[in-house]
Short mmCIF file of C-alpha atoms in Angstrom, two decimals:
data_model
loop_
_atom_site.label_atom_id
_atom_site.label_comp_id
_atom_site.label_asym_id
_atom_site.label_seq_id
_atom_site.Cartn_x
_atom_site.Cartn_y
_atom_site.Cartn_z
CA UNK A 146 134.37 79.09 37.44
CA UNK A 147 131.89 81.85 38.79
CA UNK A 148 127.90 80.87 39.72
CA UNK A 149 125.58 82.16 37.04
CA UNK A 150 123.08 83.41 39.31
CA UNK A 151 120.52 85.01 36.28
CA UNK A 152 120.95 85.22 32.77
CA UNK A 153 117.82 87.34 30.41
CA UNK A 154 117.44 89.05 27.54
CA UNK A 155 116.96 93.07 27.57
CA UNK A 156 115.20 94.16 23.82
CA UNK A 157 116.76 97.69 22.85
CA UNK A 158 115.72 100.78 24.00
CA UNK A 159 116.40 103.31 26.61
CA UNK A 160 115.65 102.53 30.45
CA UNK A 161 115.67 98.87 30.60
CA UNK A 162 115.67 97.27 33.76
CA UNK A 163 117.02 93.36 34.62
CA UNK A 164 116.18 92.14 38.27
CA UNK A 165 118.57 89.90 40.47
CA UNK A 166 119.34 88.88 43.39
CA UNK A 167 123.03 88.28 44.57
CA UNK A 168 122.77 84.94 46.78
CA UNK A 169 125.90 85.63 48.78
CA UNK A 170 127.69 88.73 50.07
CA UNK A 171 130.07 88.55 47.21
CA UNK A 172 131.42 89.96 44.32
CA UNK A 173 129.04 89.88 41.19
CA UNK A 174 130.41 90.16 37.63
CA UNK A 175 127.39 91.61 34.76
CA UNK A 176 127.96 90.13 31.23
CA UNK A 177 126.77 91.90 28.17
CA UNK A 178 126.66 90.02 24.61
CA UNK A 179 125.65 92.63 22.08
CA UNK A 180 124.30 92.30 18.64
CA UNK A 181 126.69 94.17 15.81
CA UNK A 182 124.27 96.84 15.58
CA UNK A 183 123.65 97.02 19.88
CA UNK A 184 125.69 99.22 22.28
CA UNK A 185 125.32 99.99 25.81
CA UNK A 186 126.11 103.76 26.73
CA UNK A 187 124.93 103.46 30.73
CA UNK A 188 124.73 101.08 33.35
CA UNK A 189 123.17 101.51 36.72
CA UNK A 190 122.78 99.56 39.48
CA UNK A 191 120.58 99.79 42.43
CA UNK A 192 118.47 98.55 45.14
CA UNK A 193 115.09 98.24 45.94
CA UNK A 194 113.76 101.37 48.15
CA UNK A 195 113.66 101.04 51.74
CA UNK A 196 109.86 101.14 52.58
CA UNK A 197 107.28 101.38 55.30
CA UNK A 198 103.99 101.29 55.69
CA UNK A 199 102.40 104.64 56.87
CA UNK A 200 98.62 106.00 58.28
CA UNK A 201 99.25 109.06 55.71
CA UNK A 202 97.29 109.96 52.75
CA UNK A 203 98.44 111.54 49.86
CA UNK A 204 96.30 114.32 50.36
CA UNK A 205 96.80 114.75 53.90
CA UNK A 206 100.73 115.34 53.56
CA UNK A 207 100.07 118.81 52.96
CA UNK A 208 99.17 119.09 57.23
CA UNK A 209 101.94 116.99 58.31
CA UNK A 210 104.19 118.76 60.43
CA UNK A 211 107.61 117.10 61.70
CA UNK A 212 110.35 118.20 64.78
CA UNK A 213 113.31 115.96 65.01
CA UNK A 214 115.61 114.82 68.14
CA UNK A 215 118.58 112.97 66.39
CA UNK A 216 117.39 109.77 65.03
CA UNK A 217 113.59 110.04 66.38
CA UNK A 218 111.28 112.38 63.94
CA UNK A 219 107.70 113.25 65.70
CA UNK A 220 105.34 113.56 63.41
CA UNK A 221 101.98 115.50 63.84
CA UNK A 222 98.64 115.76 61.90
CA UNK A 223 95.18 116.65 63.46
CA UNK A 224 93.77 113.53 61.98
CA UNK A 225 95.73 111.22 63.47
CA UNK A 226 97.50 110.37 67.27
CA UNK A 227 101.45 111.78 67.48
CA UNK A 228 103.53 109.00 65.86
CA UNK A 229 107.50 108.78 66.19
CA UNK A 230 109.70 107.71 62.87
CA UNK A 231 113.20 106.08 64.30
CA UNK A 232 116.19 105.84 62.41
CA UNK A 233 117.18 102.43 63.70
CA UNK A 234 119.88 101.29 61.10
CA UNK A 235 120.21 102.36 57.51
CA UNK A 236 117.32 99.67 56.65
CA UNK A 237 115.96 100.07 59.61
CA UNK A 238 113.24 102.12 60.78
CA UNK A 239 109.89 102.00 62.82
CA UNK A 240 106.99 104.11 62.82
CA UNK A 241 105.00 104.20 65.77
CA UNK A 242 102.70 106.07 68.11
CA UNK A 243 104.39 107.68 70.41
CA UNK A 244 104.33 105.39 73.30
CA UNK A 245 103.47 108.26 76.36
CA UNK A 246 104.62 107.22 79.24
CA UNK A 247 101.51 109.54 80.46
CA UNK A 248 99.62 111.39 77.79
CA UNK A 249 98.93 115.29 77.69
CA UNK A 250 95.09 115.30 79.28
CA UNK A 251 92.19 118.17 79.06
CA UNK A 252 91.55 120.13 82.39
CA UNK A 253 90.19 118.08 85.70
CA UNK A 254 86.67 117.22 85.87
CA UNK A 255 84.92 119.97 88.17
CA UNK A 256 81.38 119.06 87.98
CA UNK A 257 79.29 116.54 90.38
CA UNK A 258 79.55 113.75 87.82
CA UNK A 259 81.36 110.29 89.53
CA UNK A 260 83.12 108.00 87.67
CA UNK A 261 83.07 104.30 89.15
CA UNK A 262 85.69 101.68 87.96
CA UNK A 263 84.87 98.31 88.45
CA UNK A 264 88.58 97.19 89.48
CA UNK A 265 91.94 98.56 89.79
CA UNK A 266 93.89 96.62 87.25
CA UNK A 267 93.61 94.50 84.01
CA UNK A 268 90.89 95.37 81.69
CA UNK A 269 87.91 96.77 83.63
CA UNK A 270 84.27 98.91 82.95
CA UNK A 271 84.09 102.38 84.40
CA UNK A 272 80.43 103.71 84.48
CA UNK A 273 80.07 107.44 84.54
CA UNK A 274 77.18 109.28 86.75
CA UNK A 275 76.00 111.12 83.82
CA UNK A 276 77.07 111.20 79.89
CA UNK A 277 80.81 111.73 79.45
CA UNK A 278 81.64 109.19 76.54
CA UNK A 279 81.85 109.13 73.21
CA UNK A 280 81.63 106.14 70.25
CA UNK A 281 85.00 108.15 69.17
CA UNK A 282 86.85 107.79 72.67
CA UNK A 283 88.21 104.35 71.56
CA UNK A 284 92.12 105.01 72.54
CA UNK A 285 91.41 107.72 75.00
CA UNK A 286 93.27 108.05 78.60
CA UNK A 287 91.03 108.58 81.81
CA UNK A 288 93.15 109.56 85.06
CA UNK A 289 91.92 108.77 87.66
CA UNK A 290 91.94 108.84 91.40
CA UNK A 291 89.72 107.60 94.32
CA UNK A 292 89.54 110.47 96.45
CA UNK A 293 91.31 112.86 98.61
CA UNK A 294 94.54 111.63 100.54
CA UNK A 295 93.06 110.65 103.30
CA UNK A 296 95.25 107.67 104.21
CA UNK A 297 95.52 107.14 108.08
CA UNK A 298 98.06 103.86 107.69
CA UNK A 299 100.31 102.30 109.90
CA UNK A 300 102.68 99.65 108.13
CA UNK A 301 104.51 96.77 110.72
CA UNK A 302 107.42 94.65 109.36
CA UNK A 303 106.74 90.57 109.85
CA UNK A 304 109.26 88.65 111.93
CA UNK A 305 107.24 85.00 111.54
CA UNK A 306 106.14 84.99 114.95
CA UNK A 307 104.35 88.27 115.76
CA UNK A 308 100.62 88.16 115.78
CA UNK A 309 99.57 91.26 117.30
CA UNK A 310 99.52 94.47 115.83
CA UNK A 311 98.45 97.29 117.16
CA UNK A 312 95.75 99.90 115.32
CA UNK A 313 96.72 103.40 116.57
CA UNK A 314 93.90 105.82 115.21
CA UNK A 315 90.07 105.29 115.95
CA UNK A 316 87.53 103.78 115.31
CA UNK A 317 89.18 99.93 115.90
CA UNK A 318 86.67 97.71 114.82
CA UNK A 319 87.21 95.38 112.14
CA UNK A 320 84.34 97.43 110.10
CA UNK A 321 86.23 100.36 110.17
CA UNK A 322 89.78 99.18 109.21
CA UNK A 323 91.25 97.12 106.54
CA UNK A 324 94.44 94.59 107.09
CA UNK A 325 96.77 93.82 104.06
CA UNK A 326 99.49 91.42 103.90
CA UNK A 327 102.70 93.00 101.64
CA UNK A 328 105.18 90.61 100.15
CA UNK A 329 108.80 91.66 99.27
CA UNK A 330 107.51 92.52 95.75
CA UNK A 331 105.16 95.03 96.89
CA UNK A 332 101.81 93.35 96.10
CA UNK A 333 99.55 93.88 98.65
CA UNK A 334 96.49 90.88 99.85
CA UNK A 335 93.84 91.79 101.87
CA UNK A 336 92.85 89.80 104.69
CA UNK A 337 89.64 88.73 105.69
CA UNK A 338 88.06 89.09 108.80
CA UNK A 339 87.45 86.84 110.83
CA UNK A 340 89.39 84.41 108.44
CA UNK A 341 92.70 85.84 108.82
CA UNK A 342 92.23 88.10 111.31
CA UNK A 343 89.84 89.60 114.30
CA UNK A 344 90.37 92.67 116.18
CA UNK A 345 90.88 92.46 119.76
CA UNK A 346 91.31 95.39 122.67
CA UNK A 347 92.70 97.85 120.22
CA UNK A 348 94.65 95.30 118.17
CA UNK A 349 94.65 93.27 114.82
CA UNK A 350 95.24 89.70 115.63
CA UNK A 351 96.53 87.33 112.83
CA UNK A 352 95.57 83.80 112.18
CA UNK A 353 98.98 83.36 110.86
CA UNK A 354 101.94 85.05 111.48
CA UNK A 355 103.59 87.27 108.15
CA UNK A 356 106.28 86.06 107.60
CA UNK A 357 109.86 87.74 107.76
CA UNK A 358 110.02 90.02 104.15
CA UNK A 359 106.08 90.72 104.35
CA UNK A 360 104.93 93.76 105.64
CA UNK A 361 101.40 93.98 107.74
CA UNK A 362 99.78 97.08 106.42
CA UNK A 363 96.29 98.45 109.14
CA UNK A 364 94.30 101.60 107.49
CA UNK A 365 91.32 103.05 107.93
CA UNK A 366 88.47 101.26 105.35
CA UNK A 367 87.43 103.45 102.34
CA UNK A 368 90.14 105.89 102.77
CA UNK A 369 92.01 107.38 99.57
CA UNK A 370 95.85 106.99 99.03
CA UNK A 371 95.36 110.29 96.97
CA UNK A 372 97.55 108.76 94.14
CA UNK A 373 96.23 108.93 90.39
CA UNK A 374 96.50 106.09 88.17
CA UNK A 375 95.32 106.09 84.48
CA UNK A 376 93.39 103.90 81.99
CA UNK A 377 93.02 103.58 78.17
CA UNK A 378 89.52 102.97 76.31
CA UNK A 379 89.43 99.75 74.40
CA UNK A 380 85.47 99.80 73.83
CA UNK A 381 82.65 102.00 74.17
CA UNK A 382 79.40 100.64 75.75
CA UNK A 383 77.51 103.82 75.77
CA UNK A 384 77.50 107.48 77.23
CA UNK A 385 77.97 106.44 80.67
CA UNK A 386 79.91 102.94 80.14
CA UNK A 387 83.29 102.24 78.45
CA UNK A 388 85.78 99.11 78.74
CA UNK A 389 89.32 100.47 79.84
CA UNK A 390 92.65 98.88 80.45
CA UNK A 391 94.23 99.95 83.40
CA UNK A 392 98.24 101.06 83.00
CA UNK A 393 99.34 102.73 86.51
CA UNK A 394 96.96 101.42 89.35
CA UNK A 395 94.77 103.19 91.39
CA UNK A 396 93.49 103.01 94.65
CA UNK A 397 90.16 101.74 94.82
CA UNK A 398 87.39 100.86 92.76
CA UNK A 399 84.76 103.38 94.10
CA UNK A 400 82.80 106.31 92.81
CA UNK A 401 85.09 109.52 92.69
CA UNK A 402 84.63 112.85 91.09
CA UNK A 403 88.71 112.96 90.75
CA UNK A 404 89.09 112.11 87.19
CA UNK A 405 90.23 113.70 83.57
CA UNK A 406 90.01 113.00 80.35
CA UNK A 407 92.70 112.47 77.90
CA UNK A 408 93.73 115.56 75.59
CA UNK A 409 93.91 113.59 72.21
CA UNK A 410 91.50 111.46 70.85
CA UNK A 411 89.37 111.29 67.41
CA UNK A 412 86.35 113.26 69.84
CA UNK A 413 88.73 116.67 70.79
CA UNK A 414 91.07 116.23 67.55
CA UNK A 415 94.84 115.56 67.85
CA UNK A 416 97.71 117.87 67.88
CA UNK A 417 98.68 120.04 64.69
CA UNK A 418 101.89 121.24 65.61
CA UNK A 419 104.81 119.81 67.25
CA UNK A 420 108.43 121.41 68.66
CA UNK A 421 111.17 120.78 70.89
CA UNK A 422 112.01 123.57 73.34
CA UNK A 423 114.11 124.04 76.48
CA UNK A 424 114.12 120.37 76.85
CA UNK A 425 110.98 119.48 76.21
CA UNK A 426 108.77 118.32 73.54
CA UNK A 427 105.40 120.38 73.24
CA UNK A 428 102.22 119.81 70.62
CA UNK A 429 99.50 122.59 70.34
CA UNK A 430 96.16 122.54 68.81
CA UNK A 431 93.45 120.05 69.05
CA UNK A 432 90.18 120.95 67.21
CA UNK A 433 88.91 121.52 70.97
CA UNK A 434 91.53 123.28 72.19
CA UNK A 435 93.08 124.89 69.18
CA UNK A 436 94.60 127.76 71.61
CA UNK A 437 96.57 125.17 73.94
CA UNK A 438 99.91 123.73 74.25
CA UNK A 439 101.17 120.83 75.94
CA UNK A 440 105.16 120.82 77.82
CA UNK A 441 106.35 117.13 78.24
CA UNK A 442 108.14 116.42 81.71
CA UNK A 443 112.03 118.08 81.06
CA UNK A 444 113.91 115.69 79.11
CA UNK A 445 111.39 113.32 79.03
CA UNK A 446 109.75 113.85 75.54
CA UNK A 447 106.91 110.76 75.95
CA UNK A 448 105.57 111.67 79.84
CA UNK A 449 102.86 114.04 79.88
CA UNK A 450 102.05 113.25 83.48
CA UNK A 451 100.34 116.31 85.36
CA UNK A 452 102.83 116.20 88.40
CA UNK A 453 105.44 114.40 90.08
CA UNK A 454 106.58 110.78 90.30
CA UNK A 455 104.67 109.86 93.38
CA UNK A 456 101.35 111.10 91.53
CA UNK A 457 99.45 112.85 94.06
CA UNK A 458 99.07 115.91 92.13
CA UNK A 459 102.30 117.86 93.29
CA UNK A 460 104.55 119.13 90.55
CA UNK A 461 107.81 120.56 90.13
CA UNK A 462 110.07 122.36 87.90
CA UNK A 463 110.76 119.08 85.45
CA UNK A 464 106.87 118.04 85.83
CA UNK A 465 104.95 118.55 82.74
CA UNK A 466 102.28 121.42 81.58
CA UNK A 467 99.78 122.71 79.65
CA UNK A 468 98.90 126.18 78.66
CA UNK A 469 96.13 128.10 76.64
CA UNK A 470 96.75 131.63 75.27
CA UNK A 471 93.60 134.17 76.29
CA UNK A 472 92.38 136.59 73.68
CA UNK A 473 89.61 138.23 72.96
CA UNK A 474 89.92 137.02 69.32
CA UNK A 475 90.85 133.17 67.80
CA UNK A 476 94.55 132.27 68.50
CA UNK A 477 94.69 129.08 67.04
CA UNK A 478 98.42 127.46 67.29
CA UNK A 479 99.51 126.46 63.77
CA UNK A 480 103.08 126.60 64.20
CA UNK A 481 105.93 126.90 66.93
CA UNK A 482 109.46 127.07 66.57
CA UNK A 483 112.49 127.61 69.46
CA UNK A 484 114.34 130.60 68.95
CA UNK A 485 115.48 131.90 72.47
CA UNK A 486 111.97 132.11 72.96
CA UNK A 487 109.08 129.34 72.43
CA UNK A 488 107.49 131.48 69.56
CA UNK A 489 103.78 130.79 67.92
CA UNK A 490 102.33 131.39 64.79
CA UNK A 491 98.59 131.90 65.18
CA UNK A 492 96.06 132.88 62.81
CA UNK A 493 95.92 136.01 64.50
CA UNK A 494 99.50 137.06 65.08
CA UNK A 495 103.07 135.57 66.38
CA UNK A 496 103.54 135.43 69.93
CA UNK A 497 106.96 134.94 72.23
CA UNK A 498 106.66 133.18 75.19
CA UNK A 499 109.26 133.43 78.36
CA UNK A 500 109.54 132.76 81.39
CA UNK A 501 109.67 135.62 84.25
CA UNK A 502 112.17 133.19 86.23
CA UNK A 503 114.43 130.31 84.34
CA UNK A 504 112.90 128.47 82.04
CA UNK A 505 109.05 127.65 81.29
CA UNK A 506 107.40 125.56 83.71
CA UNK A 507 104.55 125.12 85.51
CA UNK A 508 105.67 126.60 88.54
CA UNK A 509 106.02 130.19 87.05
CA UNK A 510 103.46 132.14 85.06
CA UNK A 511 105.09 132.44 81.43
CA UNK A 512 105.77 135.86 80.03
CA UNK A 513 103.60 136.18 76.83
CA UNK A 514 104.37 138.94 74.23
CA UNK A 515 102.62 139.17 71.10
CA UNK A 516 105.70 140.05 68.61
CA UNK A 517 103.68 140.79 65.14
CA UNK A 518 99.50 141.05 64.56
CA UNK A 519 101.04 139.00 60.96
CA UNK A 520 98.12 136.33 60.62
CA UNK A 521 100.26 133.24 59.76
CA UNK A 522 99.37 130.66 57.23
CA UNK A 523 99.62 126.99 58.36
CA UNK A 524 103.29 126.11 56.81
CA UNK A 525 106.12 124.70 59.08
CA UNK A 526 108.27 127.87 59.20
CA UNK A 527 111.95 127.96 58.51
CA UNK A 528 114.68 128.89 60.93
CA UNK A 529 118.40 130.77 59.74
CA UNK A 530 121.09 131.41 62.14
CA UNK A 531 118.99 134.25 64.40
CA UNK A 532 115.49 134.36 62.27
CA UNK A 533 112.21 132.27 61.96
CA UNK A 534 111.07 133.15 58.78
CA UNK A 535 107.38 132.26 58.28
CA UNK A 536 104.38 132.40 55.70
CA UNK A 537 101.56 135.05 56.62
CA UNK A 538 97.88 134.24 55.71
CA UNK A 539 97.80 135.55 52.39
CA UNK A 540 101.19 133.50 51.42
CA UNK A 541 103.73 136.19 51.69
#
């Protein structure tokens, strides 16, 4: 005989509802016993909505603007860091920040004004020369490098036997040079002098061998590798102190004018508009750079990293960038959509932008065109077969 698995009472009236739970994927059998003067003209079944939680306010939906990449929706609003919605499984989605690989940044620091780290990894303060920080710079990237690539470096291979090396640039004493030992993973010790080493007629002589695998590593003391590395702020201490977390390493822990701040935060605003163009994902429009848009790295949608993979500044036709329109007049970004052309909706007009040679980058100066002087209201536009068709200012 089948389970019961509920049994209730529903009084009459229209829109009743009767809640179960079916204990095994099986097939369920619903029972009605009717009074002579009951009938039951519908029945429907169905399950409880699929839910998650959201930052969102009801209010705020209005500014929400969306650009999806198959099962991944980005989601912008200026109130709130770029989050990704990811269509997992049919009951099965995640809503997250997007997790940048590198995040979009604001232009380099070009004043006298040092910041000084207090390590190169794990959680670490970095005090600034003068004010820089704000109590709203909680979740804000810092890049970060320790100076110009300087690096005069000579790297030996260890055999277990050899202890001298020798240093071939000047000066040679041991105040002038630092000695690392490199194991196989790549994690680099440095020796102390005269512990594990002294220097001797031009050479770096080791208390113990390294080993065959490690790598000896000489180089002149205090100079820069020239590579950036970048930190998040987990706690603000005051205008010249925060507490960061370190995610790609940097050099050294020394005072450095080489350093920029991150692009989004809840000091400059975050991104109001979001679309997906020649590969790339862009956002545009912070409340402090409302006339800016960001280019992630060519196929990468989550690295906003300045330049290439080695991270010495140097960038190339995949590498990420960042432009700002000039005018003499606002150009706020409130839209963009990819029609042949990157094309933006300002609240002055609706620009095309192109590039004079292949596609956008940040190795050749995009062609800008203003299309229409049609102030544009700030509604996602629609797109037909070979038009955008978009709101104007005045909602026509």
């Amino acid at each position: 005989f089948p389970v019961t698995i509920a049994t209730g009472t529903l009084t009459t009236g229209t829109g009743k509802t009767f809640n179960f739970t079916p204990s095994t994927n099986t097939t369920i059998y619903i029972v009605f016993e009717c009074a002579a003067t009951a009938s039951i003209d519908n029945v429907v079944l169905s399950s409880t909505p699929y839910e998650i939680i959201t930052p969102y306010l009801l209010s705020e939906l209005k500014d929400l603007k969306y650009e999806q990449s198959y099962d991944v929706l980005y989601l912008v609003h200026p109130n709130y860091l770029p989050r990704q919605l990811r269509r997992l499984g049919n009951d099965h989605w995640s809503l997250e920040t997007v997790p940048f690989d590198e995040p979009p940044y604001s232009d380099p620091n070009n004043t006298t004004t040092t910041l000084t780290p207090s390590g190169t990894t794990g959680s670490i303060t970095v005090t600034a020369s003068s004010s820089v920080f704000a109590n709203t710079d909680i979740g804000r990237a810092i890049r970060f490098k320790s100076g110009e690539d300087l690096t005069n470096q000579t790297t030996y291979a260890g055999n277990g036997t050899k202890l001298n090396f020798d240093i071939p640039f000047f000066p040679q004493t041991s105040t002038d040079i630092e000695v690392y030992v490199e194991a196989s993973t790549g994690l680099k010790t440095l020796q102390t002098n005269p512990t594990n080493y002294t220097v001797s007629n031009g050479q770096v002589v080791m208390s113990v061998a390294p080993t065959s695998g490690q790598n000896l590593i000489i180089r002149l003391k205090n100079a820069g590798s020239g590579e950036w590395g970048y930190m998040t702020i987990t706690a603000y201490t005051s205008p010249t102190q925060v507490t960061c977390t370190v995610v790609n390493t940097f050099d050294k822990a020394v005072a450095s004018t080489f350093w920029r701040l991150g692009a989004f935060s809840a000091t400059t605003g975050y991104p109001r508009t979001v679309c997906l163009h020649e590969q790339r994902l862009f956002f545009g429009n912070t409340t402090s750079r409302p006339q800016t848009f960001w280019a992630s790295e060519l196929g990468v949608y989550t690295n906003f990293a300045p330049d290439d993979v080695l991270r010495k500044g140097d960038i190339q036709a995949d590498t990420s960038f960042s432009f700002t329109l000039g005018s003499s007049n606002s150009q706020s970004i409130l839209w963009m959509a990819s029609k042949g052309s990157l094309i933006l909706g300002t609240d002055s007009g609706v620009f095309s932008i192109n590039s004079q040679q292949g596609i956008i980058s940040g190795l050749n100066t995009p062609n800008i065109k203003k299309e229409l002087d049609v102030p544009c209201k700030d509604v996602r536009p629609a797109q037909t077969l070979n038009e955008v068709i978009f709101v104007e200012k005045y909602g026509q």
